[in-house]
CSV table of N, CA and C in Angstrom, one decimal:
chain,number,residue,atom,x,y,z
A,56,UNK,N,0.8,-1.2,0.0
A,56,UNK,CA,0.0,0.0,0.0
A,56,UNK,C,0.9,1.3,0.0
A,57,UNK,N,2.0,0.9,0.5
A,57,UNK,CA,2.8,2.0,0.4
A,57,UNK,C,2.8,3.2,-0.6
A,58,UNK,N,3.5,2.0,-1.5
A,58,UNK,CA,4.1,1.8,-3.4
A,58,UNK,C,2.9,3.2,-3.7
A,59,UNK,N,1.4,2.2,-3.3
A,59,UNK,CA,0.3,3.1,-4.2
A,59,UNK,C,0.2,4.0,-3.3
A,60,UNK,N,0.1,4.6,-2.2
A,60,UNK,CA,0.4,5.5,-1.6
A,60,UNK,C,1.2,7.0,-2.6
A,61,UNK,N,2.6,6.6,-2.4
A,61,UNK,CA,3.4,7.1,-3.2
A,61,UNK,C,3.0,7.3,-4.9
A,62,UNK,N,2.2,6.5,-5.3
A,62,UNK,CA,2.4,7.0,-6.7
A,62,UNK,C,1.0,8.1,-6.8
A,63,UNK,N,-0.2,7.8,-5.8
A,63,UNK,CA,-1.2,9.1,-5.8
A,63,UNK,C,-0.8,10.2,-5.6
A,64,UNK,N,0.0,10.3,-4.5
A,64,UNK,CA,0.2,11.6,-4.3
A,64,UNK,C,1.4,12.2,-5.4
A,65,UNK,N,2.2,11.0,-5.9
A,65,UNK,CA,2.8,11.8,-7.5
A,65,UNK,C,2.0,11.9,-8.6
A,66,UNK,N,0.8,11.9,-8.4
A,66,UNK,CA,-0.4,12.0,-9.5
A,66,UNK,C,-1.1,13.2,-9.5
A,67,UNK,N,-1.7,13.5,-8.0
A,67,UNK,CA,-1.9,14.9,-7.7
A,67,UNK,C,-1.3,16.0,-7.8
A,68,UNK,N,-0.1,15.7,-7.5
A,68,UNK,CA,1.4,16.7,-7.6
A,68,UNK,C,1.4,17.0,-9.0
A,69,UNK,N,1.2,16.3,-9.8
A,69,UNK,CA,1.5,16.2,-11.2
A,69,UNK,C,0.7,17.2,-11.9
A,70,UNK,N,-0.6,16.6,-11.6
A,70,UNK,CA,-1.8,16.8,-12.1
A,70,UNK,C,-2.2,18.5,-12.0
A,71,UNK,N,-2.0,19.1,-10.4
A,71,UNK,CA,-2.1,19.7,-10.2
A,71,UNK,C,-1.4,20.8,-10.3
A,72,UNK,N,0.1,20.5,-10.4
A,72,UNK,CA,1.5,21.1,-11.1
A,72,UNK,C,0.8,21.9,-12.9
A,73,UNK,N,0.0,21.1,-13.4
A,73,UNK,CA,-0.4,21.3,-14.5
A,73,UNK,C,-1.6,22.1,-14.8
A,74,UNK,N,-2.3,22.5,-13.6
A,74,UNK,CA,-3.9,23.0,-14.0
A,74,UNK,C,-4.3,23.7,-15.0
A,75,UNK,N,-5.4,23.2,-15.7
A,75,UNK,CA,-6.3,24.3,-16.1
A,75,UNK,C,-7.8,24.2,-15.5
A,76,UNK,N,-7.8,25.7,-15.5
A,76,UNK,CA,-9.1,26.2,-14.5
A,76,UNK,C,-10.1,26.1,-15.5
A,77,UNK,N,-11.3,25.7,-15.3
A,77,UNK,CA,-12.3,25.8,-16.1
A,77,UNK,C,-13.3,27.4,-16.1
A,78,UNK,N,-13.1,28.3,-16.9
A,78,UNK,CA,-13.6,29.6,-16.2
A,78,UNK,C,-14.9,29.3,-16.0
A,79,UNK,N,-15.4,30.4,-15.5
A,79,UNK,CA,-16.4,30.9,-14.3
A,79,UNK,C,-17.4,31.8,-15.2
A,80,UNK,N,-18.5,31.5,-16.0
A,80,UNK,CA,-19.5,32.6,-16.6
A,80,UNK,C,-20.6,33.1,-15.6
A,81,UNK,N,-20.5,34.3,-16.2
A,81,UNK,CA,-20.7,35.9,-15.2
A,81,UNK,C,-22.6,35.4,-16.1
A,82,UNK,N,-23.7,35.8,-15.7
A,82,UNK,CA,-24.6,36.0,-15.9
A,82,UNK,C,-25.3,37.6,-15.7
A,83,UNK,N,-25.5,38.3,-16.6
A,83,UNK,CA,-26.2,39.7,-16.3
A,83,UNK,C,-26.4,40.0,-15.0
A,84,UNK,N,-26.1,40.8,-14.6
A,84,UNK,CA,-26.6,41.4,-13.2
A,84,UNK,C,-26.3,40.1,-11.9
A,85,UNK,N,-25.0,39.6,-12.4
A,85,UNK,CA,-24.4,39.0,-11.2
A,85,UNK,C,-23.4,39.7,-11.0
A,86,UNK,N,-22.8,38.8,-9.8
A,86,UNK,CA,-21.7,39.9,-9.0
A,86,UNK,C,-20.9,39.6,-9.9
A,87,UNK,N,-19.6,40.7,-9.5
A,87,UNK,CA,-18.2,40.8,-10.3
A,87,UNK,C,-17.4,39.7,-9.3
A,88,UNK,N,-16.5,38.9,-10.2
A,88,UNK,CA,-15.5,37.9,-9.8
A,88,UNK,C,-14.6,38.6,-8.8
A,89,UNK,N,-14.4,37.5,-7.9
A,89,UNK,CA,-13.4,38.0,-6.9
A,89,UNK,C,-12.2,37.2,-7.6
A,90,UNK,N,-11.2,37.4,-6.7
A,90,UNK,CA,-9.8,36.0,-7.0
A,90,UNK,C,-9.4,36.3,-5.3
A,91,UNK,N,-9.2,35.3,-4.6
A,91,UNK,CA,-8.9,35.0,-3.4
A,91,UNK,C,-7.5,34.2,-3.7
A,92,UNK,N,-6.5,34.6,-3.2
A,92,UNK,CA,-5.1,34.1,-3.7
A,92,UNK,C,-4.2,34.0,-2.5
A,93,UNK,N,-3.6,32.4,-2.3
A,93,UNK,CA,-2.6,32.4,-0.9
A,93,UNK,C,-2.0,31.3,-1.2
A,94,UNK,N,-1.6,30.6,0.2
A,94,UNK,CA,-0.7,29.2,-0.2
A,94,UNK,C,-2.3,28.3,0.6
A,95,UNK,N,-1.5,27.1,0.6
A,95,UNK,CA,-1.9,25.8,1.3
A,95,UNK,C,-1.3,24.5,1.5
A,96,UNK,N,-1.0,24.4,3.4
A,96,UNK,CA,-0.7,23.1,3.2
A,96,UNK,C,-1.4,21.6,3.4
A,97,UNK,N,-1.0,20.7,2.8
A,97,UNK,CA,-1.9,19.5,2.9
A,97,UNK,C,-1.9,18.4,3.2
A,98,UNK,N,-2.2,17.6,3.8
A,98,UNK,CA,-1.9,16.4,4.3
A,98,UNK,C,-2.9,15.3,3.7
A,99,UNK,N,-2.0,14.5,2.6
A,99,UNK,CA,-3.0,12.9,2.6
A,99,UNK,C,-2.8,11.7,3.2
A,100,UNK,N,-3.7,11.2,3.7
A,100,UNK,CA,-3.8,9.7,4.6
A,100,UNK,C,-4.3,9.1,3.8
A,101,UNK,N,-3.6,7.8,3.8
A,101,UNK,CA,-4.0,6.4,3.1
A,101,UNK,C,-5.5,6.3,3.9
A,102,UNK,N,-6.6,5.7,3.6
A,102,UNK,CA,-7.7,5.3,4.4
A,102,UNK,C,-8.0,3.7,4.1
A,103,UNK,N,-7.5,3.1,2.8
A,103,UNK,CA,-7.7,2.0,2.3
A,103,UNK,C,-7.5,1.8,0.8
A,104,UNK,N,-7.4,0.3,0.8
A,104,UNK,CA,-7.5,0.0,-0.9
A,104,UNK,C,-9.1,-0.1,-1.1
A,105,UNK,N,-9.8,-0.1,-1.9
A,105,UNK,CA,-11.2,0.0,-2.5
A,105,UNK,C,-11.1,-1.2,-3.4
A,106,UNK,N,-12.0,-2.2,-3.0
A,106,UNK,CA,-12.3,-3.6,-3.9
A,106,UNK,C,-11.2,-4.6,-3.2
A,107,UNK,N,-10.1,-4.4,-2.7
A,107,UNK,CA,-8.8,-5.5,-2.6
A,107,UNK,C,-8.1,-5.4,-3.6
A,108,UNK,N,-7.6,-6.5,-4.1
A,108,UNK,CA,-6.0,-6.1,-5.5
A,108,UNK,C,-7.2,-6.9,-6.1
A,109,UNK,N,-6.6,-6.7,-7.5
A,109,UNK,CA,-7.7,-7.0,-8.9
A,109,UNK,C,-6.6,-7.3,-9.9
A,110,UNK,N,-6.5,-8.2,-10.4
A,110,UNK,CA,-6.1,-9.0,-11.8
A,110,UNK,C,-5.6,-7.9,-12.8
A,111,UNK,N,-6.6,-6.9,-12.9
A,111,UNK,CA,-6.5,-6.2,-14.1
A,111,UNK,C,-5.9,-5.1,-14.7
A,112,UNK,N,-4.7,-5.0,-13.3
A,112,UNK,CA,-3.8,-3.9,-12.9
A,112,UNK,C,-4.1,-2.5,-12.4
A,113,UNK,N,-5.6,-2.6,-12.5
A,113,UNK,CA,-6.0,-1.2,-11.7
A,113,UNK,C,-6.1,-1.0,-10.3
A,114,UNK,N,-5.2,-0.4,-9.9
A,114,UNK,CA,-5.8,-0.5,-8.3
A,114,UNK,C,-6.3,1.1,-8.4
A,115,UNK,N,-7.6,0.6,-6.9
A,115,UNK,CA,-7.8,2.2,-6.4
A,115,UNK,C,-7.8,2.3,-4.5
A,116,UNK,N,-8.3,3.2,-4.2
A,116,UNK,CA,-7.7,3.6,-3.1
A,116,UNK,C,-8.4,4.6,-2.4
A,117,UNK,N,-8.4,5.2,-1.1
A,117,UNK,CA,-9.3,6.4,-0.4
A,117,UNK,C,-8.3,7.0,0.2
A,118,UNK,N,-8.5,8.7,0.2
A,118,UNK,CA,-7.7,9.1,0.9
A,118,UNK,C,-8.4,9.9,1.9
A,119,UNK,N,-7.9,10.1,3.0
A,119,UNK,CA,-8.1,11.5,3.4
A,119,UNK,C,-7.6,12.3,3.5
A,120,UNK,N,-8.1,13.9,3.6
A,120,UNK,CA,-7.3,15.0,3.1
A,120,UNK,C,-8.0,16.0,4.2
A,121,UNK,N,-6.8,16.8,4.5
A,121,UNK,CA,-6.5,17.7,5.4
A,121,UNK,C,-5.9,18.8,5.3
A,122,UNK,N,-6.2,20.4,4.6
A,122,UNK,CA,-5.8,21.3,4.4
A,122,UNK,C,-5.7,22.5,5.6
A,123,UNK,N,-5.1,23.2,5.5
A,123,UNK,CA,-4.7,25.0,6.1
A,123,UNK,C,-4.7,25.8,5.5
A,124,UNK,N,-5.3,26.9,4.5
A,124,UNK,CA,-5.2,27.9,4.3
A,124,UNK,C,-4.8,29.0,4.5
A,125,UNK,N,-3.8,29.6,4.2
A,125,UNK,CA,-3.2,30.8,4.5
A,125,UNK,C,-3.4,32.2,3.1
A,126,UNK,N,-3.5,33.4,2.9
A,126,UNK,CA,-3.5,34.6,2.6
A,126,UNK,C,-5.1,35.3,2.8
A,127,UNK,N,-5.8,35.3,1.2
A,127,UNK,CA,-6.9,35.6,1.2
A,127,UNK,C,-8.4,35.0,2.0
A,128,UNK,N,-8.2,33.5,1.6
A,128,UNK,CA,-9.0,32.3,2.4
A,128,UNK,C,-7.8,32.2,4.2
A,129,UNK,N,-8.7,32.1,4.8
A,129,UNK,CA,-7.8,31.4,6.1
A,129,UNK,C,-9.1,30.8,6.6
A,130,UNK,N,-8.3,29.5,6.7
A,130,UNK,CA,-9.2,28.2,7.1
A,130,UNK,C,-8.6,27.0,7.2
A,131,UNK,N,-9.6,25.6,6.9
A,131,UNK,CA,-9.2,24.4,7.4
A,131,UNK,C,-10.6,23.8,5.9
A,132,UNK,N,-9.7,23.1,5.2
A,132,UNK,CA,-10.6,22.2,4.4
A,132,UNK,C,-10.3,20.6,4.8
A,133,UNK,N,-11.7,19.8,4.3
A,133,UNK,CA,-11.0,18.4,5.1
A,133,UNK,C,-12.1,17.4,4.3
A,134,UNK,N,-11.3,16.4,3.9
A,134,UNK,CA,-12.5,15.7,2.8
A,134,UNK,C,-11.6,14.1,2.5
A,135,UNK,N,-12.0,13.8,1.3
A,135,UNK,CA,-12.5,12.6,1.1
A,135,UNK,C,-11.7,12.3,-0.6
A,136,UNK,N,-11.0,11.6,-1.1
A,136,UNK,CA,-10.3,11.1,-2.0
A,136,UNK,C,-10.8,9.5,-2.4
A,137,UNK,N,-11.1,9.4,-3.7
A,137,UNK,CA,-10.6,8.2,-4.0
A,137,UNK,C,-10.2,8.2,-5.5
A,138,UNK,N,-8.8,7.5,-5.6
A,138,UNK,CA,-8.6,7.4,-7.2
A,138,UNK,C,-8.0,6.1,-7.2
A,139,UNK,N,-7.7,6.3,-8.5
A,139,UNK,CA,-7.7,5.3,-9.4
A,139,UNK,C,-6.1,5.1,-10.3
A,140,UNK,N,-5.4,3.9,-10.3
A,140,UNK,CA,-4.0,3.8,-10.6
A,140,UNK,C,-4.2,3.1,-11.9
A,141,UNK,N,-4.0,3.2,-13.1
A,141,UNK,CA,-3.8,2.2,-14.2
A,141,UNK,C,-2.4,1.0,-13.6
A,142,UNK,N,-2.2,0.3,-14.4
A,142,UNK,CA,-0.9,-1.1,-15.2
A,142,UNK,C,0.0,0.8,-15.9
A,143,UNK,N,-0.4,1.2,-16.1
A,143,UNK,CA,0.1,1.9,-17.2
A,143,UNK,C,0.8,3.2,-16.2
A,144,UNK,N,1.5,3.9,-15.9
A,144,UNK,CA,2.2,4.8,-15.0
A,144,UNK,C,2.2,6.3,-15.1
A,145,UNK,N,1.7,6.3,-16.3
A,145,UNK,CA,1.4,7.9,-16.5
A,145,UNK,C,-0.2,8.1,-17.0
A,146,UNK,N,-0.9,7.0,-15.9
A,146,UNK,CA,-2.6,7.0,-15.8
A,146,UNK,C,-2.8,7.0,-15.1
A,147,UNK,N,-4.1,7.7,-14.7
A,147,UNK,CA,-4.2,8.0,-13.0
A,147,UNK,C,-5.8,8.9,-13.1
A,148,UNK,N,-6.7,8.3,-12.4
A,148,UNK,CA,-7.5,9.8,-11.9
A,148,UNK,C,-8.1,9.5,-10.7
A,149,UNK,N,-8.3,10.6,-10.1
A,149,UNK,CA,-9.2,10.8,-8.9
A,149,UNK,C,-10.0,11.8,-8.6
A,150,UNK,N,-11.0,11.8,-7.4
A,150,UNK,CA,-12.1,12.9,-7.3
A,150,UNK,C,-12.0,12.9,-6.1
A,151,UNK,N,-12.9,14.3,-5.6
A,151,UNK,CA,-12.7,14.4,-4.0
A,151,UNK,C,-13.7,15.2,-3.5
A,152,UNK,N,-14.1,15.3,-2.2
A,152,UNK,CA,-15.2,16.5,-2.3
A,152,UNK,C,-14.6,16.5,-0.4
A,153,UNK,N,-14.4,18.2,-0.8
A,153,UNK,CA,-13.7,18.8,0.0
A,153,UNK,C,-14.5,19.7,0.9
A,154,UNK,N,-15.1,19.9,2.3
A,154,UNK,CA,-15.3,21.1,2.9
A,154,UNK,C,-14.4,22.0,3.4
A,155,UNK,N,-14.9,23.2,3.1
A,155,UNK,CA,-13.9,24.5,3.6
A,155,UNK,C,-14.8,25.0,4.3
A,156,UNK,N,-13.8,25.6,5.4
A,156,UNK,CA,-14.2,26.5,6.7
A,156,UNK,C,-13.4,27.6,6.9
A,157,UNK,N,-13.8,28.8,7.3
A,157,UNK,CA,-12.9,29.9,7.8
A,157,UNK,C,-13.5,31.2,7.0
A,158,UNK,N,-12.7,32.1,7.0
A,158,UNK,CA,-13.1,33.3,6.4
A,158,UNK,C,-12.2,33.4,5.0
A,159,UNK,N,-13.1,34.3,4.0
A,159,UNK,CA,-12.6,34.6,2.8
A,159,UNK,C,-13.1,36.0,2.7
A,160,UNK,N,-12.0,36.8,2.2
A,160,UNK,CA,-12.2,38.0,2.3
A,160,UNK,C,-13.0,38.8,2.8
A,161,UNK,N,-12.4,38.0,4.5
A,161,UNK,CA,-13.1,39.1,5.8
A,161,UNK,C,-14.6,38.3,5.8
A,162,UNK,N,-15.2,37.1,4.8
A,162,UNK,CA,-16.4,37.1,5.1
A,162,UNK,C,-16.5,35.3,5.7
A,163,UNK,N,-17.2,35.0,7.3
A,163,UNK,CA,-16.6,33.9,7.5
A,163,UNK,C,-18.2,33.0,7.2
A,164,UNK,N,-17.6,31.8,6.7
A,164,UNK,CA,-18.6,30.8,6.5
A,164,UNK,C,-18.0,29.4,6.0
A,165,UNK,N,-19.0,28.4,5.1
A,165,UNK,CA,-18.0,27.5,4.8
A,165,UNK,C,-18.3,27.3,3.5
A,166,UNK,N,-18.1,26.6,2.8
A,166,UNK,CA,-18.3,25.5,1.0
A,166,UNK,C,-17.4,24.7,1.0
A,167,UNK,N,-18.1,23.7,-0.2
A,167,UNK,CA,-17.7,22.3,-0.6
A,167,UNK,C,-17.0,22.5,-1.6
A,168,UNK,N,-15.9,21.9,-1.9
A,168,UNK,CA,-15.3,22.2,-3.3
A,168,UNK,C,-15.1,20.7,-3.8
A,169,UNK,N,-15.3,20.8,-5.0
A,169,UNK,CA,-15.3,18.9,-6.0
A,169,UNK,C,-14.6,18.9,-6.7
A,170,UNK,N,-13.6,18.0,-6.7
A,170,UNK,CA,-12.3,17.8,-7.2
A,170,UNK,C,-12.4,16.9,-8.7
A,171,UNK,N,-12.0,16.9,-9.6
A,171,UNK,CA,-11.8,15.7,-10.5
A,171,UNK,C,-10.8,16.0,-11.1
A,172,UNK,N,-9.5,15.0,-10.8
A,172,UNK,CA,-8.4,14.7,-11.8
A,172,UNK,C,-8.4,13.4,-13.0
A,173,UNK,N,-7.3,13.8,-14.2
A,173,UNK,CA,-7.3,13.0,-14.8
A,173,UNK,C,-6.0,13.0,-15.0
A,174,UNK,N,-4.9,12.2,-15.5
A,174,UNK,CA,-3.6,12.0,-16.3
A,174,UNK,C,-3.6,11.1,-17.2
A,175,UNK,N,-3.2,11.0,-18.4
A,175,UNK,CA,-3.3,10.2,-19.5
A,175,UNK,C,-1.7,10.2,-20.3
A,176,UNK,N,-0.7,9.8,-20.6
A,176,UNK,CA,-0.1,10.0,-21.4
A,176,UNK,C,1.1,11.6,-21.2
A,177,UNK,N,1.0,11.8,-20.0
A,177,UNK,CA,1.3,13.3,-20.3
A,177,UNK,C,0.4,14.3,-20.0
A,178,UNK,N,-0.3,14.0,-20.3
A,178,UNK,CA,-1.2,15.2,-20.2
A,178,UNK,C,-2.4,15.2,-19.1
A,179,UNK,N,-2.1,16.3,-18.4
A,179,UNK,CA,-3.1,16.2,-16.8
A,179,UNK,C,-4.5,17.4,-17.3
A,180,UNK,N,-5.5,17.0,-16.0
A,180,UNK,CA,-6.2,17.9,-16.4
A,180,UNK,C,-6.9,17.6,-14.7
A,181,UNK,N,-7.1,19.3,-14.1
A,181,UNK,CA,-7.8,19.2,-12.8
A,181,UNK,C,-8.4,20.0,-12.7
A,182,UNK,N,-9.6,20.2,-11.9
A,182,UNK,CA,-11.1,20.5,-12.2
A,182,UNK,C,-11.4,20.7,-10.4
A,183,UNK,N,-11.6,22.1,-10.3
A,183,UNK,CA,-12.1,22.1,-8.8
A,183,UNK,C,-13.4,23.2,-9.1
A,184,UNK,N,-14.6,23.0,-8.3
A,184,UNK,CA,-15.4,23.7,-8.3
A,184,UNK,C,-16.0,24.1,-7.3
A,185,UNK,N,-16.8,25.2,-7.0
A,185,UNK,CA,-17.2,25.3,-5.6
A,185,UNK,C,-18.7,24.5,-5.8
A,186,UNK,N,-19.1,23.3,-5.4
A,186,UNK,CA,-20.5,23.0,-5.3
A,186,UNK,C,-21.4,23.7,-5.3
A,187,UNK,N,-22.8,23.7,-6.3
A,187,UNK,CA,-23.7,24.8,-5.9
A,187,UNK,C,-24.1,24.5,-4.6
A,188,UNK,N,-24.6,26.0,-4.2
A,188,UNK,CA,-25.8,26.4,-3.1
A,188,UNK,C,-24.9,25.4,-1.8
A,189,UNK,N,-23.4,25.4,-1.6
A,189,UNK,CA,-23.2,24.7,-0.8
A,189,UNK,C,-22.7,26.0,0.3
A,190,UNK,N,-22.9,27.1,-0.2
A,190,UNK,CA,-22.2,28.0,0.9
A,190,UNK,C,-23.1,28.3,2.3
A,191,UNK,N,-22.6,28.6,3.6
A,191,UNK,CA,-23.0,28.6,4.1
A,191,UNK,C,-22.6,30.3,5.1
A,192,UNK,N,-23.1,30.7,6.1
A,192,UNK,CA,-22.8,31.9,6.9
A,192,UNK,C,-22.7,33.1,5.8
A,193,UNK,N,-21.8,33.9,6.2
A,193,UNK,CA,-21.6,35.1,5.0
A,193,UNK,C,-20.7,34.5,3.8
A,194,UNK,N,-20.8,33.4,3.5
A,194,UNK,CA,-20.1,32.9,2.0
A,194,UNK,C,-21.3,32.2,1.4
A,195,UNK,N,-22.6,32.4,2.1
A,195,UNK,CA,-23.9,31.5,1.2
A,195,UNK,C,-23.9,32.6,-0.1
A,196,UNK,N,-24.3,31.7,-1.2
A,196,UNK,CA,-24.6,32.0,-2.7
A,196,UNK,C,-23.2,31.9,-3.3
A,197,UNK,N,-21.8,31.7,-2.9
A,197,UNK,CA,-20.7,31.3,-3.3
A,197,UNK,C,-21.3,30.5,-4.7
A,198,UNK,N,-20.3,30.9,-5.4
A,198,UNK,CA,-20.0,30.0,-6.4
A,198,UNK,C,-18.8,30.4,-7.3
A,199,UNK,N,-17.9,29.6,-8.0
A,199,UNK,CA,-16.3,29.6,-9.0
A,199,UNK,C,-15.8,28.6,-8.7
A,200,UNK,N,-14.3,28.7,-9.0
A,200,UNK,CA,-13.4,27.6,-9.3
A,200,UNK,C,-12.5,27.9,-8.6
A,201,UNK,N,-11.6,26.9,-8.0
A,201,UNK,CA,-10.4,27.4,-7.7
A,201,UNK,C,-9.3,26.4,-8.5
A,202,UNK,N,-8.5,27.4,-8.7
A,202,UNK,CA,-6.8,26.7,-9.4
A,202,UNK,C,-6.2,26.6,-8.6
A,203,UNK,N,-4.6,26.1,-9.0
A,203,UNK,CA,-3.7,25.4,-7.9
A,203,UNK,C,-2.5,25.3,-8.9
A,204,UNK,N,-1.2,25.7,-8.1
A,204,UNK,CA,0.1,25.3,-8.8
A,204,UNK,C,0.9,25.3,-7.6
A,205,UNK,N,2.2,24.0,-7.8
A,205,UNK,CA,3.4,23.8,-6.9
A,205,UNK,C,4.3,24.5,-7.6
A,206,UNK,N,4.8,24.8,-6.7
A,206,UNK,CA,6.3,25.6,-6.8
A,206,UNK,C,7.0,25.5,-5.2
A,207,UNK,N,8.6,24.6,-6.1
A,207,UNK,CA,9.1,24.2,-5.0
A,207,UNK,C,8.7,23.6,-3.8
A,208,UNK,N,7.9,23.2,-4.2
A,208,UNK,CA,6.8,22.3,-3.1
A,208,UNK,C,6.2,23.1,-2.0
A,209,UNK,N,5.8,24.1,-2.9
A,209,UNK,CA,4.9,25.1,-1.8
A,209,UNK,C,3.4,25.1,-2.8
A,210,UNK,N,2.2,24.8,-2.0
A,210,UNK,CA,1.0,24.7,-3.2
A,210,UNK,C,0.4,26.6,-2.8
A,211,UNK,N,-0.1,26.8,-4.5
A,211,UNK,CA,-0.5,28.2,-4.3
A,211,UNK,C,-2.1,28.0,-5.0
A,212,UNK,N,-3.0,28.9,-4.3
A,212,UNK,CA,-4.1,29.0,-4.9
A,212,UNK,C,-4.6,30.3,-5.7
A,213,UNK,N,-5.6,30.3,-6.3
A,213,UNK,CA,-6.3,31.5,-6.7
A,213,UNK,C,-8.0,30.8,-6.9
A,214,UNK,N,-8.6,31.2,-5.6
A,214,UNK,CA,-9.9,31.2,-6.0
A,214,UNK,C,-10.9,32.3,-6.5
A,215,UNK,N,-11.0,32.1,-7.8
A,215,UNK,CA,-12.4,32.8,-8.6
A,215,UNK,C,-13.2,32.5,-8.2
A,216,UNK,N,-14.2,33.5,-7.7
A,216,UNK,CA,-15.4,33.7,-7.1
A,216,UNK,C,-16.4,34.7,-7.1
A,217,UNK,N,-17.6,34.5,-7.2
A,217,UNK,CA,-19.0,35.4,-7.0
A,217,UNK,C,-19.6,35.2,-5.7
A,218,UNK,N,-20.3,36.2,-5.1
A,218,UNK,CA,-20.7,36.2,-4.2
A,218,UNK,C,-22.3,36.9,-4.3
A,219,UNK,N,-22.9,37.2,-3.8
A,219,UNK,CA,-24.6,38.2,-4.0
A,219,UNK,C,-24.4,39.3,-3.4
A,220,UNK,N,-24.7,40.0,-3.4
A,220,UNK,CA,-24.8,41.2,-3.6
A,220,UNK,C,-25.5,41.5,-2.4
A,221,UNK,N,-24.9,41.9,-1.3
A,221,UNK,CA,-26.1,41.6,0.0
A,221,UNK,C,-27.2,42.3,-0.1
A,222,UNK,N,-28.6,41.7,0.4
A,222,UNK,CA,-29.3,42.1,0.4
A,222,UNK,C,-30.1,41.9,-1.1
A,223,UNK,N,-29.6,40.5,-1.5
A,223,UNK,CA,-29.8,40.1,-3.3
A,223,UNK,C,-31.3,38.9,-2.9
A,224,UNK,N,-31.4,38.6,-1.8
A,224,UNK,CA,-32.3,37.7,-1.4
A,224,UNK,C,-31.5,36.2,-1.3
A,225,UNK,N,-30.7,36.2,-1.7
A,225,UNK,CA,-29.6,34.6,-1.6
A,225,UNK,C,-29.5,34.0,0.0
């Protein structure tokens, strides 16, 4: 479990090393995007293999996951992983659905963010969203994406975001 251990978290690293953000469409008379931009650090735990070993070289796996946010966001996200390993070493994907807590720009509350990676060949692709209608306190009606890049093994974020317009009825 180790082995696969180690090769997830060089999957995510990878994957996430590489992001593209999926943008964020503005609808008429919604709010103006924010960008919330800082670091984060993170911790994954093995939680188990998923099915036992299998013949067909795929293994998968659960993780758990334990963040700290530091600049614009300050908080604590904490969630739930499982991916998936091909026979093949540069294949890989996983999903995750993450809660966040703390304050973002001075406004404190929480949201869910949903993760889906993929690696194929070279080529990564990662996908974070904020869940609809998952916001809660002064971050309810949240919605965007957040991106992600390592450097020097420091993870940096920028989350795109809308918020309502207080007093929008949200």
């Amino acid at each position: 479990m180790v082995h696969w251990f180690s090769m997830q978290r060089a999957l995510v690293a990878t994957i996430a090393a590489s992001l593209l953000s999926a943008p964020v469409l503005l609808w008429a008379g919604e709010a103006a995007m924010h960008h919330a931009i800082g670091t984060f650090e993170v911790s994954l735990k093995p939680v188990g293999e998923v099915g036992g070993a299998a013949e067909d070289g795929n293994a998968l796996g659960r993780m758990s996951l334990e963040k700290t946010f530091s600049g614009a966001l300050q908080g604590k996200g904490s969630g739930e992983m499982l991916a998936a390993r091909s026979a093949v070493p540069t294949s890989a994907s996983y999903v995750a659905i993450e809660r966040v807590t703390g304050t973002l720009d001075g406004r404190q509350g929480s949201f869910v963010l949903v993760h889906r990676g993929v690696m194929q060949g070279g080529e990564q692709q990662l996908e974070i969203h904020i869940s609809p209608d998952s916001g809660s306190g002064a971050l309810k009606g949240i919605a965007g994406s957040l991106s992600l890049r390592i450097e020097q093994g420091v993870h940096h974020y920028d989350l795109a975001y809308t918020l309502p317009e207080a007093g929008s009825g949200h």
